[in-house]
Amino acid sequence: MDVLERITQMKNQRGWSNYKLAKEAGLPEGSLNNLFRLNHQPSMATLDAICKGFGISLSQFFAQNGEAITLNKEQKDLLDIWSALNTNQRTSLLDLLKSMQN
């Protein structure tokens, strides 16, 4: 599941609109709407604000099967960079990383 899908899932679980989430997260509603409209991944700062709006930590947001994931600074930096890339850049980066595994 990607980040926007997870945010949508959490909004739906709470019965929240984008307006309600923006208000709880202290973000402009237009910025939140643009993430979904343009299918952009939020920066780590925005995602952190969204998590605070939901009353959870970043590790809880990324948790699967109840297991919390802790991100170190390098991983957070990588996610910040990833969120600023366009689709073609992300594809290229993934291809590069996969080639480095071999």
PDB file of C-alpha atoms in Angstrom:
ATOM      1  CA  MET A   1       0.000   0.000   0.000  1.00  0.00           C
ATOM      2  CA  ASP A   2       1.366   3.415  -0.862  1.00  0.00           C
ATOM      3  CA  VAL A   3       1.348   6.453   1.401  1.00  0.00           C
ATOM      4  CA  LEU A   4      -1.677   8.166  -0.148  1.00  0.00           C
ATOM      5  CA  GLU A   5      -3.679   4.935   0.015  1.00  0.00           C
ATOM      6  CA  ARG A   6      -2.737   4.567   3.681  1.00  0.00           C
ATOM      7  CA  ILE A   7      -3.791   8.152   4.425  1.00  0.00           C
ATOM      8  CA  THR A   8      -7.094   7.560   2.622  1.00  0.00           C
ATOM      9  CA  GLN A   9      -7.623   4.330   4.559  1.00  0.00           C
ATOM     10  CA  MET A  10      -7.003   6.092   7.863  1.00  0.00           C
ATOM     11  CA  LYS A  11      -9.315   8.997   6.916  1.00  0.00           C
ATOM     12  CA  ASN A  12     -12.056   6.546   5.965  1.00  0.00           C
ATOM     13  CA  GLN A  13     -11.651   4.595   9.213  1.00  0.00           C
ATOM     14  CA  ARG A  14     -12.248   7.815  11.129  1.00  0.00           C
ATOM     15  CA  GLY A  15     -14.927   9.175   8.791  1.00  0.00           C
ATOM     16  CA  TRP A  16     -12.768  12.225   8.125  1.00  0.00           C
ATOM     17  CA  SER A  17     -12.736  14.503   5.098  1.00  0.00           C
ATOM     18  CA  ASN A  18      -9.622  16.186   3.740  1.00  0.00           C
ATOM     19  CA  TYR A  19     -10.835  19.315   5.522  1.00  0.00           C
ATOM     20  CA  LYS A  20     -10.956  17.537   8.888  1.00  0.00           C
ATOM     21  CA  LEU A  21      -7.512  15.976   8.397  1.00  0.00           C
ATOM     22  CA  ALA A  22      -6.014  19.292   7.301  1.00  0.00           C
ATOM     23  CA  LYS A  23      -7.481  21.000  10.367  1.00  0.00           C
ATOM     24  CA  GLU A  24      -6.196  18.292  12.743  1.00  0.00           C
ATOM     25  CA  ALA A  25      -2.768  18.253  11.059  1.00  0.00           C
ATOM     26  CA  GLY A  26      -2.409  22.038  10.939  1.00  0.00           C
ATOM     27  CA  LEU A  27      -2.013  21.994   7.156  1.00  0.00           C
ATOM     28  CA  PRO A  28      -3.702  24.086   4.471  1.00  0.00           C
ATOM     29  CA  GLU A  29      -6.608  22.112   3.016  1.00  0.00           C
ATOM     30  CA  GLY A  30      -5.521  23.079  -0.500  1.00  0.00           C
ATOM     31  CA  SER A  31      -2.108  21.508   0.027  1.00  0.00           C
ATOM     32  CA  LEU A  32      -3.673  18.272   1.190  1.00  0.00           C
ATOM     33  CA  ASN A  33      -6.144  18.271  -1.703  1.00  0.00           C
ATOM     34  CA  ASN A  34      -3.272  18.792  -4.155  1.00  0.00           C
ATOM     35  CA  LEU A  35      -1.462  15.710  -2.857  1.00  0.00           C
ATOM     36  CA  PHE A  36      -4.426  13.566  -3.797  1.00  0.00           C
ATOM     37  CA  ARG A  37      -5.414  15.415  -6.966  1.00  0.00           C
ATOM     38  CA  LEU A  38      -1.878  15.313  -8.377  1.00  0.00           C
ATOM     39  CA  ASN A  39      -1.058  11.915  -6.824  1.00  0.00           C
ATOM     40  CA  HIS A  40       2.057  13.365  -5.149  1.00  0.00           C
ATOM     41  CA  GLN A  41       3.682  11.736  -2.164  1.00  0.00           C
ATOM     42  CA  PRO A  42       3.895  14.046   0.859  1.00  0.00           C
ATOM     43  CA  SER A  43       7.244  15.218   2.182  1.00  0.00           C
ATOM     44  CA  MET A  44       8.346  13.735   5.480  1.00  0.00           C
ATOM     45  CA  ALA A  45       7.427  17.011   7.223  1.00  0.00           C
ATOM     46  CA  THR A  46       3.922  16.904   5.758  1.00  0.00           C
ATOM     47  CA  LEU A  47       3.546  13.211   6.542  1.00  0.00           C
ATOM     48  CA  ASP A  48       4.719  13.874  10.096  1.00  0.00           C
ATOM     49  CA  ALA A  49       2.054  16.583  10.458  1.00  0.00           C
ATOM     50  CA  ILE A  50      -0.576  14.209   9.050  1.00  0.00           C
ATOM     51  CA  CYS A  51       0.468  11.523  11.521  1.00  0.00           C
ATOM     52  CA  LYS A  52       0.239  14.009  14.372  1.00  0.00           C
ATOM     53  CA  GLY A  53      -3.232  14.920  13.120  1.00  0.00           C
ATOM     54  CA  PHE A  54      -4.176  11.249  13.321  1.00  0.00           C
ATOM     55  CA  GLY A  55      -2.547  11.038  16.747  1.00  0.00           C
ATOM     56  CA  ILE A  56       0.020   8.445  15.688  1.00  0.00           C
ATOM     57  CA  SER A  57       3.772   8.296  15.092  1.00  0.00           C
ATOM     58  CA  LEU A  58       5.440   7.832  11.726  1.00  0.00           C
ATOM     59  CA  SER A  59       6.440   4.316  12.735  1.00  0.00           C
ATOM     60  CA  GLN A  60       2.804   3.511  13.535  1.00  0.00           C
ATOM     61  CA  PHE A  61       1.793   4.891  10.136  1.00  0.00           C
ATOM     62  CA  PHE A  62       4.185   2.520   8.370  1.00  0.00           C
ATOM     63  CA  ALA A  63       3.478  -0.421  10.682  1.00  0.00           C
ATOM     64  CA  GLN A  64       2.303  -3.633   9.092  1.00  0.00           C
ATOM     65  CA  ASN A  65       0.633  -6.387  11.088  1.00  0.00           C
ATOM     66  CA  GLY A  66       1.012  -4.342  14.255  1.00  0.00           C
ATOM     67  CA  GLU A  67       4.808  -4.102  14.011  1.00  0.00           C
ATOM     68  CA  ALA A  68       6.192  -0.583  14.301  1.00  0.00           C
ATOM     69  CA  ILE A  69       8.932   0.418  11.896  1.00  0.00           C
ATOM     70  CA  THR A  70      11.602   2.818  13.078  1.00  0.00           C
ATOM     71  CA  LEU A  71      13.280   4.967  10.439  1.00  0.00           C
ATOM     72  CA  ASN A  72      16.763   6.321  10.982  1.00  0.00           C
ATOM     73  CA  LYS A  73      17.857   9.728   9.664  1.00  0.00           C
ATOM     74  CA  GLU A  74      19.225   8.304   6.409  1.00  0.00           C
ATOM     75  CA  GLN A  75      15.951   6.495   5.725  1.00  0.00           C
ATOM     76  CA  LYS A  76      13.944   9.648   6.464  1.00  0.00           C
ATOM     77  CA  ASP A  77      16.252  11.635   4.167  1.00  0.00           C
ATOM     78  CA  LEU A  78      15.779   9.033   1.436  1.00  0.00           C
ATOM     79  CA  LEU A  79      11.987   9.266   1.782  1.00  0.00           C
ATOM     80  CA  ASP A  80      12.159  13.073   1.579  1.00  0.00           C
ATOM     81  CA  ILE A  81      14.189  12.846  -1.631  1.00  0.00           C
ATOM     82  CA  TRP A  82      11.887  10.124  -3.013  1.00  0.00           C
ATOM     83  CA  SER A  83       8.805  12.268  -2.417  1.00  0.00           C
ATOM     84  CA  ALA A  84      10.292  15.097  -4.493  1.00  0.00           C
ATOM     85  CA  LEU A  85      10.936  12.872  -7.533  1.00  0.00           C
ATOM     86  CA  ASN A  86       8.594  12.515 -10.479  1.00  0.00           C
ATOM     87  CA  THR A  87       7.402   9.111 -11.707  1.00  0.00           C
ATOM     88  CA  ASN A  88      10.184   8.690 -14.291  1.00  0.00           C
ATOM     89  CA  GLN A  89      12.860   9.606 -11.753  1.00  0.00           C
ATOM     90  CA  ARG A  90      11.435   7.123  -9.250  1.00  0.00           C
ATOM     91  CA  THR A  91      11.431   4.369 -11.861  1.00  0.00           C
ATOM     92  CA  SER A  92      15.042   5.146 -12.786  1.00  0.00           C
ATOM     93  CA  LEU A  93      16.120   5.199  -9.158  1.00  0.00           C
ATOM     94  CA  LEU A  94      14.416   1.880  -8.451  1.00  0.00           C
ATOM     95  CA  ASP A  95      16.090   0.334 -11.500  1.00  0.00           C
ATOM     96  CA  LEU A  96      19.473   1.626 -10.297  1.00  0.00           C
ATOM     97  CA  LEU A  97      18.964   0.287  -6.784  1.00  0.00           C
ATOM     98  CA  LYS A  98      17.853  -3.103  -8.093  1.00  0.00           C
ATOM     99  CA  SER A  99      20.950  -3.296 -10.320  1.00  0.00           C
ATOM    100  CA  MET A 100      23.129  -2.528  -7.287  1.00  0.00           C
ATOM    101  CA  GLN A 101      21.690  -5.523  -5.415  1.00  0.00           C
ATOM    102  CA  ASN A 102      23.175  -7.929  -7.937  1.00  0.00           C
TER     103      ASN A 102
END
